[in-house]
Coordinates of N, CA and C in Angstrom, one line a residue:
M12 N 40.5 9.3 43.5 CA 40.6 10.0 43.3 C 40.5 10.1 41.7
S13 N 41.3 9.6 41.3 CA 41.6 10.0 39.9 C 40.3 9.6 39.2
N14 N 39.0 8.7 39.9 CA 38.2 8.4 39.1 C 37.4 9.6 38.9
K15 N 37.5 10.4 40.0 CA 36.0 11.7 40.0 C 36.6 12.5 39.1
I16 N 37.5 12.8 39.5 CA 39.0 13.6 38.0 C 38.6 13.1 37.0
F17 N 38.3 12.0 36.4 CA 38.2 11.7 35.2 C 36.7 12.0 34.6
I18 N 35.6 10.8 35.8 CA 33.8 11.5 35.5 C 34.3 13.0 35.2
I19 N 34.6 13.5 36.0 CA 34.4 15.2 35.5 C 34.6 15.6 34.6
T20 N 35.4 15.5 34.1 CA 36.3 15.5 32.4 C 35.7 15.2 31.8
V21 N 34.8 13.8 31.4 CA 33.6 13.4 30.4 C 32.4 14.5 31.0
F22 N 32.0 14.5 31.8 CA 30.6 15.3 31.7 C 31.0 16.9 31.4
I23 N 32.7 17.6 31.5 CA 32.5 19.0 31.5 C 32.7 19.1 29.6
G24 N 33.0 17.9 29.2 CA 34.0 17.3 28.0 C 32.4 17.5 26.7
N25 N 31.8 16.7 27.4 CA 30.4 15.9 27.0 C 29.1 17.8 26.7
I26 N 29.4 18.1 27.9 CA 29.0 19.2 27.4 C 29.0 20.4 26.7
A27 N 30.8 20.4 26.1 CA 30.9 21.6 26.2 C 31.6 21.2 24.4
F28 N 31.3 19.9 24.0 CA 31.7 19.2 22.8 C 29.9 18.4 22.1
G29 N 28.9 18.9 22.9 CA 27.2 18.5 22.7 C 27.3 19.1 21.5
G30 N 27.8 20.8 21.6 CA 26.4 21.4 20.3 C 27.8 21.4 18.6
V31 N 28.7 20.4 19.1 CA 29.2 20.4 17.7 C 28.8 19.2 16.9
L32 N 27.9 18.3 17.8 CA 27.0 17.3 16.9 C 27.0 17.5 15.7
P33 N 26.9 17.2 14.7 CA 25.7 17.0 13.9 C 23.8 17.7 14.1
K34 N 23.2 17.8 14.4 CA 21.5 17.7 13.9 C 21.0 17.0 13.0
T35 N 20.3 16.5 13.4 CA 19.8 15.7 11.9 C 18.0 16.9 12.0
D36 N 18.3 16.4 10.7 CA 17.0 17.5 10.0 C 15.6 17.1 9.9
L37 N 15.1 17.4 10.9 CA 14.0 16.1 10.4 C 12.9 16.5 10.0
Q38 N 12.6 18.0 9.3 CA 12.0 18.8 8.1 C 12.6 17.9 6.3
G39 N 13.6 17.7 6.2 CA 13.8 16.8 4.9 C 13.5 15.7 5.1
T40 N 12.9 14.6 5.7 CA 12.7 13.4 5.3 C 11.9 13.6 3.9
I41 N 12.2 12.8 3.3 CA 11.5 12.1 2.9 C 10.1 11.2 2.6
H42 N 8.9 11.4 2.0 CA 7.9 10.2 2.4 C 7.5 10.3 0.9
T43 N 8.4 9.1 0.4 CA 7.8 8.2 -0.5 C 6.6 7.9 -0.7
K44 N 5.6 7.8 -1.7 CA 3.9 6.5 -1.5 C 4.5 5.5 -2.8
S45 N 3.1 4.8 -2.2 CA 3.5 3.4 -2.0 C 3.6 3.0 -3.8
T46 N 3.8 2.8 -5.0 CA 2.6 3.1 -6.4 C 2.0 1.7 -5.9
H47 N 2.3 0.3 -5.2 CA 1.5 -0.5 -5.4 C 0.2 -0.5 -4.5
S48 N 0.0 0.8 -3.6 CA -1.3 0.3 -3.0 C -2.7 0.4 -3.5
F49 N -3.4 -0.4 -3.2 CA -4.7 -0.3 -3.9 C -5.6 0.6 -4.5
R50 N -5.3 2.0 -3.8 CA -5.6 3.5 -3.9 C -5.1 3.8 -5.5
A51 N -3.1 3.8 -5.5 CA -2.8 4.1 -6.9 C -2.8 3.4 -7.6
K52 N -3.7 2.0 -7.6 CA -3.4 0.7 -8.7 C -5.2 1.9 -9.4
V53 N -6.1 1.9 -8.9 CA -7.3 2.6 -10.0 C -7.2 3.7 -10.3
S54 N -6.4 5.2 -9.3 CA -6.1 5.6 -9.9 C -5.4 5.5 -11.4
K55 N -4.6 5.2 -11.0 CA -3.8 4.1 -12.3 C -4.8 3.6 -13.8
K56 N -5.6 3.2 -12.9 CA -6.9 2.9 -14.1 C -7.5 3.6 -14.6
L57 N -7.9 4.5 -13.9 CA -8.5 5.6 -14.6 C -8.0 6.8 -15.5
F58 N -6.8 6.5 -14.7 CA -5.7 7.4 -16.0 C -5.8 7.0 -16.7
E59 N -5.9 5.1 -17.5 CA -6.1 4.8 -18.2 C -7.5 5.4 -19.1
H60 N -7.9 5.8 -18.3 CA -9.6 5.5 -19.0 C -9.1 6.9 -19.3
G61 N -8.6 8.3 -19.0 CA -8.7 9.4 -20.1 C -9.1 10.9 -19.4
L62 N -8.7 10.1 -18.0 CA -8.4 11.7 -16.7 C -7.7 11.6 -16.5
D63 N -7.7 12.9 -16.0 CA -6.6 13.3 -16.0 C -6.3 12.7 -14.1
K64 N -4.7 13.1 -13.5 CA -4.3 12.5 -12.9 C -5.1 13.1 -11.1
K65 N -5.4 13.9 -11.6 CA -6.3 14.6 -9.9 C -6.7 14.7 -9.9
I66 N -7.5 14.2 -11.1 CA -8.8 14.2 -11.0 C -9.7 13.0 -10.8
A67 N -8.7 11.8 -11.2 CA -8.8 10.9 -10.4 C -8.2 10.4 -9.8
K68 N -7.1 10.5 -8.5 CA -7.0 10.5 -7.7 C -8.2 11.2 -7.1
T69 N -8.1 12.5 -7.4 CA -10.1 12.7 -6.3 C -11.1 12.0 -6.9
N70 N -11.3 10.8 -7.1 CA -12.4 10.6 -7.6 C -12.6 8.7 -7.0
V71 N -11.4 8.4 -6.9 CA -10.4 7.8 -5.5 C -10.8 7.6 -4.4
D72 N -10.0 9.2 -4.3 CA -10.2 9.0 -2.8 C -12.0 9.1 -1.9
N73 N -12.7 9.5 -2.9 CA -13.6 10.5 -3.0 C -15.2 8.7 -3.1
A74 N -14.3 7.8 -3.8 CA -14.8 6.2 -3.7 C -15.1 5.6 -2.7
L75 N -13.7 5.4 -2.1 CA -13.9 4.4 -1.3 C -13.2 4.8 0.5
L76 N -14.1 4.4 1.6 CA -14.8 5.0 2.3 C -13.1 4.9 3.0
H77 N -13.0 3.8 3.3 CA -11.8 3.3 4.8 C -9.7 4.4 3.8
D78 N -9.0 4.0 4.6 CA -7.8 4.7 4.6 C -7.0 2.9 4.1
D79 N -5.8 3.3 2.7 CA -5.3 1.9 2.0 C -5.0 1.5 3.1
A80 N -4.8 1.0 4.1 CA -3.7 -0.4 5.0 C -5.1 -1.7 4.8
L81 N -6.8 -0.5 4.9 CA -7.7 -1.8 5.5 C -8.4 -2.0 4.7
N82 N -8.5 -0.8 3.0 CA -8.7 -1.1 1.9 C -7.9 -3.1 1.3
E83 N -6.7 -2.7 1.6 CA -5.8 -3.6 1.1 C -6.1 -4.7 2.4
L84 N -6.5 -5.2 3.2 CA -7.1 -6.3 4.0 C -8.0 -6.9 3.5
M85 N -9.5 -5.7 3.5 CA -10.6 -6.0 2.7 C -10.3 -6.5 1.6
T86 N -9.7 -6.6 0.6 CA -9.4 -6.7 -0.4 C -8.8 -7.9 -0.7
K87 N -7.6 -8.6 0.7 CA -7.5 -9.5 0.9 C -7.8 -10.5 0.8
N88 N -8.7 -10.1 1.9 CA -10.2 -11.0 3.0 C -11.2 -11.7 1.9
I89 N -11.4 -10.1 0.7 CA -12.3 -11.2 -0.2 C -12.3 -12.1 -1.2
L90 N -10.2 -12.0 -1.7 CA -10.0 -12.8 -2.2 C -9.7 -13.5 -1.7
K91 N -9.2 -14.2 -0.2 CA -9.8 -15.4 -0.1 C -10.5 -15.9 0.3
N92 N -11.7 -15.6 0.7 CA -12.7 -16.3 0.9 C -14.2 -16.1 -0.4
I93 N -13.5 -15.5 -1.2 CA -14.3 -15.7 -2.6 C -13.7 -16.2 -3.8
P94 N -13.0 -17.7 -3.6 CA -12.3 -18.5 -4.8 C -12.8 -17.7 -6.3
L95 N -13.6 -17.6 -6.5 CA -14.5 -17.3 -7.6 C -13.6 -16.2 -8.1
L96 N -13.5 -14.7 -7.6 CA -13.0 -13.2 -8.1 C -11.5 -13.4 -7.5
K97 N -11.1 -12.4 -8.7 CA -9.5 -12.0 -8.8 C -9.0 -10.4 -8.7
D98 N -7.9 -10.4 -8.2 CA -7.6 -9.1 -7.7 C -8.3 -8.2 -8.9
E99 N -8.5 -8.8 -10.5 CA -8.5 -7.5 -11.6 C -10.2 -6.7 -11.1
D100 N -10.6 -8.1 -10.8 CA -12.4 -7.9 -11.2 C -12.0 -6.7 -9.5
I101 N -11.9 -6.9 -8.5 CA -12.0 -6.2 -7.4 C -11.8 -4.5 -8.4
L102 N -10.2 -4.4 -8.4 CA -9.8 -3.2 -9.7 C -10.9 -2.6 -9.9
N103 N -10.9 -3.6 -11.5 CA -12.9 -2.9 -12.2 C -13.6 -2.4 -11.3
F104 N -13.9 -3.2 -10.3 CA -15.0 -2.4 -9.8 C -15.1 -1.3 -9.0
V105 N -14.0 -1.7 -8.3 CA -13.7 0.1 -7.8 C -13.4 1.7 -8.6
T106 N -13.0 0.6 -10.1 CA -12.3 1.6 -10.8 C -14.3 2.6 -12.0
H107 N -14.9 1.7 -12.1 CA -15.7 1.9 -12.3 C -16.9 2.6 -11.8
S108 N -16.6 2.2 -10.6 CA -17.6 3.1 -9.5 C -16.9 3.8 -9.1
A109 N -15.7 4.3 -9.2 CA -14.9 5.6 -8.9 C -15.5 6.9 -10.4
L110 N -15.2 5.8 -11.3 CA -16.0 6.9 -12.8 C -17.2 7.3 -12.6
R111 N -18.3 6.1 -11.5 CA -19.5 7.3 -11.7 C -19.8 8.0 -10.9
K112 N -18.8 7.5 -9.8 CA -18.7 8.4 -8.6 C -19.0 7.9 -7.4
R113 N -19.3 7.2 -7.3 CA -20.6 6.0 -6.3 C -18.9 6.0 -5.5
T114 N -19.3 6.0 -4.5 CA -19.0 5.4 -2.8 C -18.8 3.5 -3.1
V115 N -17.2 3.7 -2.3 CA -17.1 1.5 -2.5 C -17.1 1.1 -1.3
D116 N -17.7 0.8 -0.8 CA -17.8 -0.2 1.1 C -17.3 -1.5 1.0
L117 N -16.5 -2.0 0.6 CA -16.1 -2.9 0.5 C -16.2 -4.1 2.3
S118 N -17.1 -3.9 3.3 CA -17.1 -4.5 3.7 C -18.7 -5.0 3.5
S119 N -19.8 -4.2 2.6 CA -20.8 -4.2 3.0 C -21.3 -5.6 2.6
Y120 N -22.0 -5.9 2.6 CA -23.0 -7.2 1.6 C -23.7 -6.9 0.3
A121 N -24.1 -6.0 0.3 CA -24.6 -5.9 -0.4 C -23.5 -5.0 -1.8
T122 N -22.9 -4.2 -1.5 CA -21.0 -4.1 -2.5 C -20.5 -5.3 -3.1
L123 N -20.9 -6.5 -1.8 CA -19.9 -7.6 -2.1 C -20.7 -8.7 -3.0
V124 N -22.1 -8.5 -3.0 CA -23.2 -9.1 -4.5 C -23.3 -8.3 -5.3
S125 N -22.6 -7.0 -4.7 CA -22.7 -7.1 -6.4 C -21.8 -7.0 -7.6
L126 N -21.4 -7.2 -6.6 CA -19.5 -7.2 -7.3 C -18.8 -8.4 -7.8
V127 N -19.7 -8.9 -7.3 CA -19.3 -10.8 -7.2 C -20.2 -10.9 -8.8
Q128 N -21.5 -10.9 -8.8 CA -22.2 -10.8 -10.2 C -22.2 -10.1 -11.8
K129 N -21.1 -9.0 -10.8 CA -20.9 -7.8 -11.5 C -20.0 -9.2 -13.4
H130 N -18.6 -10.2 -11.8 CA -17.5 -10.4 -12.5 C -17.3 -11.7 -12.2
T131 N -18.8 -12.1 -11.9 CA -18.6 -14.0 -12.6 C -20.1 -14.0 -13.1
A132 N -19.8 -15.3 -13.5 CA -21.1 -16.1 -14.3 C -21.7 -17.3 -13.6
A133 N -21.0 -18.1 -11.9 CA -21.4 -18.5 -11.4 C -23.1 -18.3 -11.1
F134 N -23.8 -19.2 -10.7 CA -25.1 -19.0 -10.4 C -25.0 -18.9 -9.0
M135 N -26.2 -17.7 -7.9 CA -26.0 -17.5 -7.2 C -26.5 -18.4 -5.8
D136 N -25.7 -20.0 -5.4 CA -26.6 -21.0 -5.0 C -25.9 -20.3 -3.1
K137 N -26.3 -21.1 -2.6 CA -26.0 -20.9 -0.7 C -24.9 -21.2 -0.4
E138 N -24.2 -22.1 -0.8 CA -22.3 -21.6 -0.8 C -21.6 -20.4 -1.2
L139 N -22.0 -19.9 -2.2 CA -21.5 -18.6 -2.4 C -21.7 -17.1 -1.9
I140 N -23.3 -17.3 -1.2 CA -23.7 -16.9 -0.9 C -23.6 -16.9 1.5
S141 N -23.1 -18.0 1.3 CA -22.3 -18.0 2.7 C -21.1 -17.6 3.3
Q142 N -20.4 -17.7 1.3 CA -19.3 -17.5 1.8 C -19.2 -15.5 1.4
I143 N -19.4 -15.0 0.6 CA -20.0 -13.1 0.6 C -20.7 -12.5 1.3
E144 N -21.5 -13.6 2.4 CA -21.8 -12.9 3.7 C -20.9 -12.9 5.0
Q145 N -20.3 -13.9 5.2 CA -19.3 -15.0 6.3 C -18.1 -13.2 5.5
T146 N -17.8 -12.8 4.8 CA -16.4 -11.4 3.4 C -17.0 -10.4 4.1
S147 N -18.5 -10.4 4.0 CA -18.3 -9.2 4.5 C -18.6 -8.6 6.6
I148 N -19.0 -10.4 7.0 CA -18.9 -10.4 8.5 C -17.5 -10.1 8.5
E149 N -16.2 -10.7 8.5 CA -15.1 -10.7 8.7 C -14.6 -8.5 7.8
N150 N -14.8 -7.8 7.4 CA -14.6 -7.2 6.4 C -15.1 -6.3 7.5
E151 N -16.6 -6.3 8.5 CA -17.1 -5.1 9.1 C -16.4 -5.2 10.3
K152 N -15.5 -6.7 10.4 CA -14.4 -6.4 12.3 C -13.4 -6.0 12.3
L153 N -13.1 -6.2 10.4 CA -11.8 -5.8 10.5 C -12.1 -3.4 10.5
K154 N -13.0 -3.1 10.0 CA -13.2 -1.5 10.5 C -13.0 -1.2 11.4
S155 N -14.0 -2.5 12.4 CA -13.6 -1.9 13.5 C -12.4 -1.7 14.7
M156 N -11.4 -2.7 14.0 CA -9.9 -2.8 14.3 C -9.6 -1.2 14.6
K157 N -8.8 -1.4 14.7 CA -7.7 0.1 14.3 C -6.3 -0.8 13.8
V158 N -6.2 0.0 12.2 CA -4.6 -1.0 12.1 C -4.2 0.6 12.2
F159 N -2.9 0.3 12.6 CA -1.4 0.8 12.5 C -0.3 0.4 11.5
V160 N 0.4 0.9 10.1 CA 0.8 0.6 9.5 C 1.5 1.5 9.3

């Protein structure tokens, strides 16, 4: 009998005092921007070249075809597979493309060949062409996958 009274008391207490608990305000959540994302780095470079921040961001948004997570993965894949390139080379390539309002697809074979030719003085031998082709194929596969961040 005392078990039933205890359970009823707890049940009624939960109903009565449930409205007193503080509610979390989901609208008040602050989302911070990542200043280390690839898009942010390119925007910063464009700003350093003299463009307004809003115009630089718009140019970068129009230049890069994919979202931040996918661009980051593709960039890391390029750096891993083509050791001649550095992060700064890719950043400069995308910056100049955004400045000239050209689109950049980091999975495109033609884009990767152009990137390598602009930023390395190496001769395009079979091994380098094979590395570029393999990187392009891997980045195409990344495009087809869903990236959840």
